[in-house]
Coordinates of C-alpha atoms and ligand atoms in Angstrom, one line a residue:
M1 CA 120.0 101.9 139.9
S2 CA 119.5 105.5 138.7
K3 CA 118.4 105.9 135.1
V4 CA 120.5 107.6 132.5
H5 CA 118.6 110.8 132.3
T6 CA 117.1 111.0 135.8
N7 CA 115.9 114.6 136.5
R8 CA 117.1 116.0 133.2
S9 CA 114.6 118.4 131.6
V10 CA 113.8 117.5 128.0
V11 CA 111.7 119.5 125.5
V12 CA 110.5 117.6 122.4
T13 CA 108.7 119.6 119.8
G14 CA 106.0 117.9 117.9
S15 CA 105.7 115.1 120.4
T16 CA 101.9 114.4 120.3
S17 CA 102.5 111.9 117.6
G18 CA 104.9 109.7 115.7
I19 CA 108.7 110.0 116.2
G20 CA 108.5 112.9 118.7
L21 CA 106.1 110.9 120.9
G22 CA 108.4 107.9 120.7
I23 CA 111.4 110.1 121.7
A24 CA 109.5 111.7 124.6
R25 CA 108.5 108.3 125.9
A26 CA 112.1 107.0 125.6
F27 CA 113.5 109.9 127.6
A28 CA 110.7 109.5 130.2
R29 CA 111.6 105.8 130.5
E30 CA 115.2 107.0 131.3
G31 CA 113.9 109.2 134.1
A32 CA 113.8 112.6 132.4
N33 CA 111.0 115.2 133.0
V34 CA 109.4 115.9 129.7
T35 CA 107.8 118.9 128.0
L36 CA 105.4 117.6 125.3
N37 CA 104.4 119.9 122.4
G38 CA 102.3 119.5 119.3
L39 CA 98.9 119.7 117.8
G40 CA 95.9 117.5 118.6
D41 CA 92.7 117.0 120.5
A42 CA 93.1 118.5 124.0
A43 CA 91.5 115.5 125.9
A44 CA 93.7 113.0 124.0
I45 CA 96.8 115.1 124.8
S46 CA 95.9 115.3 128.5
A47 CA 95.5 111.5 128.5
L48 CA 98.9 111.1 126.8
Q49 CA 100.5 113.4 129.3
A50 CA 99.0 111.6 132.3
G51 CA 99.8 108.2 130.8
I52 CA 103.5 108.9 130.4
A53 CA 103.8 110.4 133.9
D54 CA 102.1 107.4 135.4
E55 CA 104.0 104.8 133.4
F56 CA 107.5 106.1 134.1
G57 CA 107.1 108.1 137.3
V58 CA 108.3 111.4 135.9
K59 CA 106.9 114.9 135.5
V60 CA 105.3 115.6 132.2
R61 CA 104.2 119.1 131.0
Y62 CA 102.4 120.1 127.8
S63 CA 103.0 123.2 125.7
A64 CA 100.6 124.1 123.0
A65 CA 103.2 126.4 121.3
D66 CA 102.6 126.7 117.6
M67 CA 105.9 126.1 115.8
T68 CA 105.1 128.8 113.3
R69 CA 105.1 131.4 116.1
P70 CA 108.5 132.5 117.4
H71 CA 107.1 134.1 120.6
D72 CA 105.3 130.8 121.5
I73 CA 108.4 128.8 120.9
A74 CA 110.6 131.0 123.2
A75 CA 107.9 130.9 125.9
M76 CA 107.7 127.1 125.6
V77 CA 111.4 126.8 126.3
D78 CA 111.5 129.4 129.1
E79 CA 108.4 127.9 130.8
A80 CA 110.0 124.4 130.6
A81 CA 113.2 125.8 132.2
A82 CA 111.2 127.5 135.0
A83 CA 109.2 124.3 135.7
F84 CA 112.0 121.7 135.6
G85 CA 115.1 123.7 136.5
G86 CA 116.5 124.2 133.0
V87 CA 116.3 122.8 129.5
D88 CA 119.1 120.2 129.3
I89 CA 118.0 118.4 126.1
L90 CA 116.1 120.0 123.2
V91 CA 114.8 117.7 120.5
N92 CA 113.6 119.7 117.5
N93 CA 111.3 117.3 115.9
A94 CA 108.1 119.1 114.8
G95 CA 107.6 118.8 111.0
I96 CA 105.2 118.7 108.2
Q97 CA 105.3 117.6 104.6
H98 CA 103.7 118.7 101.3
V99 CA 104.2 117.0 98.0
S100 CA 103.7 119.0 94.8
P101 CA 105.4 120.1 91.6
V102 CA 107.4 123.2 92.3
D103 CA 105.4 125.4 89.8
E104 CA 102.2 124.5 91.6
F105 CA 103.6 124.5 95.1
P106 CA 101.1 126.4 97.3
L107 CA 102.7 129.5 98.8
E108 CA 101.2 128.9 102.2
K109 CA 102.6 125.4 102.3
W110 CA 106.1 126.7 101.4
E111 CA 105.9 129.2 104.2
A112 CA 104.6 126.6 106.7
I113 CA 107.2 124.0 105.9
L114 CA 110.0 126.5 106.2
A115 CA 108.6 127.9 109.5
I116 CA 107.9 124.5 111.2
N117 CA 110.7 122.4 109.8
L118 CA 113.5 125.0 109.8
S119 CA 112.8 128.3 111.6
S120 CA 111.4 126.7 114.7
V121 CA 114.7 124.8 115.1
F122 CA 116.4 128.2 115.2
H123 CA 113.9 129.8 117.6
A124 CA 113.9 126.9 120.0
T125 CA 117.7 126.6 120.0
R126 CA 118.1 130.4 120.4
A127 CA 115.9 130.2 123.5
A128 CA 117.4 127.0 125.0
V129 CA 121.1 127.8 124.6
P130 CA 121.3 130.3 127.5
H131 CA 119.8 127.7 129.8
M132 CA 122.4 125.1 128.6
K133 CA 125.3 127.6 128.8
S134 CA 124.5 128.3 132.4
K135 CA 125.1 124.6 133.3
R136 CA 127.8 124.1 130.7
W137 CA 125.9 121.0 129.6
G138 CA 123.4 120.6 126.9
R139 CA 122.2 118.4 124.0
I140 CA 120.4 119.7 120.9
I141 CA 119.1 117.0 118.6
N142 CA 117.5 118.0 115.4
I143 CA 115.3 115.4 113.6
A144 CA 116.2 116.2 110.0
S145 CA 115.8 113.5 107.4
A146 CA 117.6 111.6 104.7
H147 CA 116.1 114.6 102.7
G148 CA 118.6 116.8 104.7
L149 CA 121.4 115.0 102.8
V150 CA 119.9 114.1 99.4
A151 CA 116.8 115.1 97.4
S152 CA 113.6 113.6 95.9
P153 CA 111.4 115.3 93.4
F154 CA 108.1 117.1 94.4
K155 CA 109.5 117.9 97.9
S156 CA 111.2 121.2 97.2
A157 CA 110.2 122.9 100.5
Y158 CA 110.8 119.9 102.7
V159 CA 114.2 119.2 101.1
A160 CA 115.2 122.9 101.3
A161 CA 114.1 123.0 105.0
K162 CA 115.9 119.8 106.0
H163 CA 119.1 120.7 104.2
G164 CA 118.8 124.0 106.1
A165 CA 118.4 122.1 109.4
V166 CA 121.5 120.1 108.8
G167 CA 123.5 123.3 107.9
F168 CA 122.2 125.0 111.0
T169 CA 123.2 121.9 113.1
K170 CA 126.8 122.2 111.9
S171 CA 127.1 125.9 112.5
V172 CA 125.7 125.9 116.0
A173 CA 127.8 122.8 116.9
L174 CA 130.9 124.7 116.0
E175 CA 129.8 127.7 118.0
L176 CA 129.0 125.7 121.2
A177 CA 131.8 123.1 120.9
E178 CA 133.8 124.3 124.0
Q179 CA 130.7 124.8 126.2
G180 CA 129.7 121.2 126.9
I181 CA 126.8 121.5 124.5
T182 CA 126.5 119.2 121.5
V183 CA 124.3 119.7 118.4
N184 CA 123.5 116.9 116.1
A185 CA 121.0 115.9 113.4
I186 CA 119.3 112.5 113.0
C187 CA 118.5 111.8 109.4
P188 CA 115.9 109.0 109.2
G189 CA 114.8 107.5 105.9
Y190 CA 111.2 106.4 105.9
V191 CA 109.7 105.7 109.3
F192 CA 106.1 104.6 109.3
T193 CA 104.2 107.4 111.1
P194 CA 101.1 109.5 110.4
L195 CA 103.3 111.8 108.3
V196 CA 104.2 109.0 105.9
E197 CA 100.7 107.6 105.9
K198 CA 99.5 111.0 104.5
Q199 CA 102.3 111.1 101.9
I200 CA 101.2 107.7 100.5
D201 CA 97.9 109.3 99.5
D202 CA 99.5 112.5 98.2
Q203 CA 102.1 110.6 96.2
A204 CA 99.3 108.3 94.8
R205 CA 97.5 111.4 93.6
V206 CA 100.6 113.2 92.1
H207 CA 101.9 110.0 90.3
G208 CA 98.4 108.6 89.5
I209 CA 99.1 105.1 90.9
P210 CA 97.6 102.9 93.6
R211 CA 98.8 103.1 97.3
E212 CA 100.5 99.7 97.2
N213 CA 102.7 100.8 94.2
V214 CA 103.5 104.0 96.1
I215 CA 104.9 102.0 99.0
R216 CA 106.9 99.6 96.9
D217 CA 108.0 101.7 94.0
I218 CA 108.3 105.2 95.4
I219 CA 108.5 105.2 99.2
L220 CA 110.8 102.3 99.8
A221 CA 112.5 102.5 96.3
P222 CA 115.5 104.5 97.6
Q223 CA 115.8 102.6 100.9
P224 CA 118.2 99.7 100.1
N225 CA 117.1 97.5 103.0
K226 CA 113.4 97.8 101.9
R227 CA 112.0 98.3 105.3
F228 CA 110.6 101.3 107.2
A229 CA 112.8 102.4 110.1
E230 CA 111.1 102.0 113.5
I231 CA 110.3 104.9 115.7
D232 CA 112.2 103.1 118.5
E233 CA 115.3 103.1 116.4
V234 CA 115.2 106.8 116.1
A235 CA 114.5 107.2 119.8
A236 CA 117.5 105.0 120.6
M237 CA 119.8 107.2 118.6
A238 CA 118.4 110.3 120.4
L239 CA 119.1 108.7 123.8
Y240 CA 122.6 107.9 122.7
L241 CA 123.3 111.5 121.5
A242 CA 122.0 112.8 124.8
S243 CA 124.2 110.5 126.8
D244 CA 127.6 111.4 128.4
S245 CA 129.2 108.8 126.1
A246 CA 128.3 111.0 123.2
Q247 CA 130.0 114.1 124.5
G248 CA 132.5 114.0 121.6
V249 CA 129.9 113.6 118.9
T250 CA 128.8 117.0 117.6
G251 CA 128.0 118.6 114.3
T252 CA 127.0 115.3 112.7
A253 CA 124.1 114.3 110.6
L254 CA 123.5 110.6 111.3
P255 CA 121.4 108.6 108.9
I256 CA 119.0 105.8 109.8
D257 CA 118.1 105.1 106.3
G258 CA 118.9 101.5 105.5
G259 CA 121.8 102.7 103.2
W260 CA 119.8 105.2 101.2
T261 CA 122.4 108.0 101.4
A262 CA 125.4 105.6 100.9
R263 CA 124.6 105.6 97.2
Ligands
NAD1 P1 103.9 113.2 112.7 O1 103.0 113.9 111.7 O2 103.5 111.9 113.3 O3 104.3 114.2 113.9 C1 104.6 115.5 113.7 C2 104.4 116.3 115.0 O4 104.6 117.7 114.7 C3 103.0 116.1 115.6 O5 103.1 116.0 117.0 C4 102.4 117.4 115.2 O6 101.3 117.8 116.0 C5 103.6 118.4 115.3 N1 103.3 119.6 114.6 C6 103.0 119.8 113.3 N2 102.8 121.2 113.0 C7 103.1 121.8 114.2 C8 103.0 123.1 114.6 N3 102.7 124.1 113.8 N4 103.3 123.4 115.9 C9 103.6 122.5 116.8 N5 103.6 121.1 116.5 C10 103.4 120.8 115.2 O7 105.3 113.0 111.9 P2 106.6 112.2 112.1 O8 106.8 111.3 111.0 O9 106.7 111.6 113.5 O10 107.7 113.3 111.9 C11 108.5 113.9 113.0 C12 109.7 114.5 112.4 O11 110.5 113.5 111.7 C13 109.5 115.6 111.3 O12 110.4 116.6 111.4 C14 109.7 114.8 110.0 O13 110.1 115.6 109.0 C15 110.9 113.9 110.4 N6 111.0 112.7 109.6 C16 110.0 111.8 109.5 C17 110.3 110.7 108.6 C18 109.2 109.7 108.4 O14 109.4 108.8 107.5 N7 108.2 109.6 109.2 C19 111.5 110.5 108.0 C20 112.5 111.5 108.2 C21 112.2 112.6 109.0

């Protein structure tokens, strides 16, 4: 039986780790050819690339495009289109975090978070849309955050960027609604990945409390179900949004947050 995404071309930004890697693997499992992207050790990334290709029998490329560099981002998309006959599905996932009081927020961290978490979504979308328009089919999936819908203190840049990504999602969804292209955001609460692991230490420093208290009293405090979301749960929603069954779902910001944003 043919798999759901056989021969589709998928670009997943920030897919050398965490949620992006989980999403890339999920699309590969469903038969898609994948363009990986992200930072990391070159040998480890080559092994990852070969491993996914072997495990799922699909083609896997890697782009080292830096999500702070618009030219790199456009080249990543165009090269993926040339290699795999288009870019059918774009998952804008790359992201970083920095936790700091606003009056001490390092300028370079503000610039980096806005560039990687928000502007790269624009640059990749801008480059991918012509490829999707030519097929009158496309899926753009932006990994935003519960912090795209509500705020927490000490995360001004992240919250600003993620709210921006949700707004961008809605605007572009309206623009492309008649062209067979859907644009949606997924808004996870806390998912246990290297990004969260680092935040535990940062929050412990800012609040002056031990790691275990950060997990219980800060990280999972707003998440009513008191559990981290799993990477596979985010990947499953991405697969759904990319499916033909989801052709009528566009312009949404779908939480996977254990009820956090229902408050
Ligand atoms: P992660 O740190 O495991 O992965 C981040 C990925 O982005 C890595 O592959 C990294 O190499 C890549 N990246 C970072 N800077 C880059 C750059 N300049 N150019 C190219 N790639 C770059 O983090 P994660 O938790 O998997 O986060 C993935 C996305 O999910 C992010 O957008 C994050 O904001 C969002 N998110 C995460 C959580 C969570 O709890 N983990 C919750 C909500 C939203």
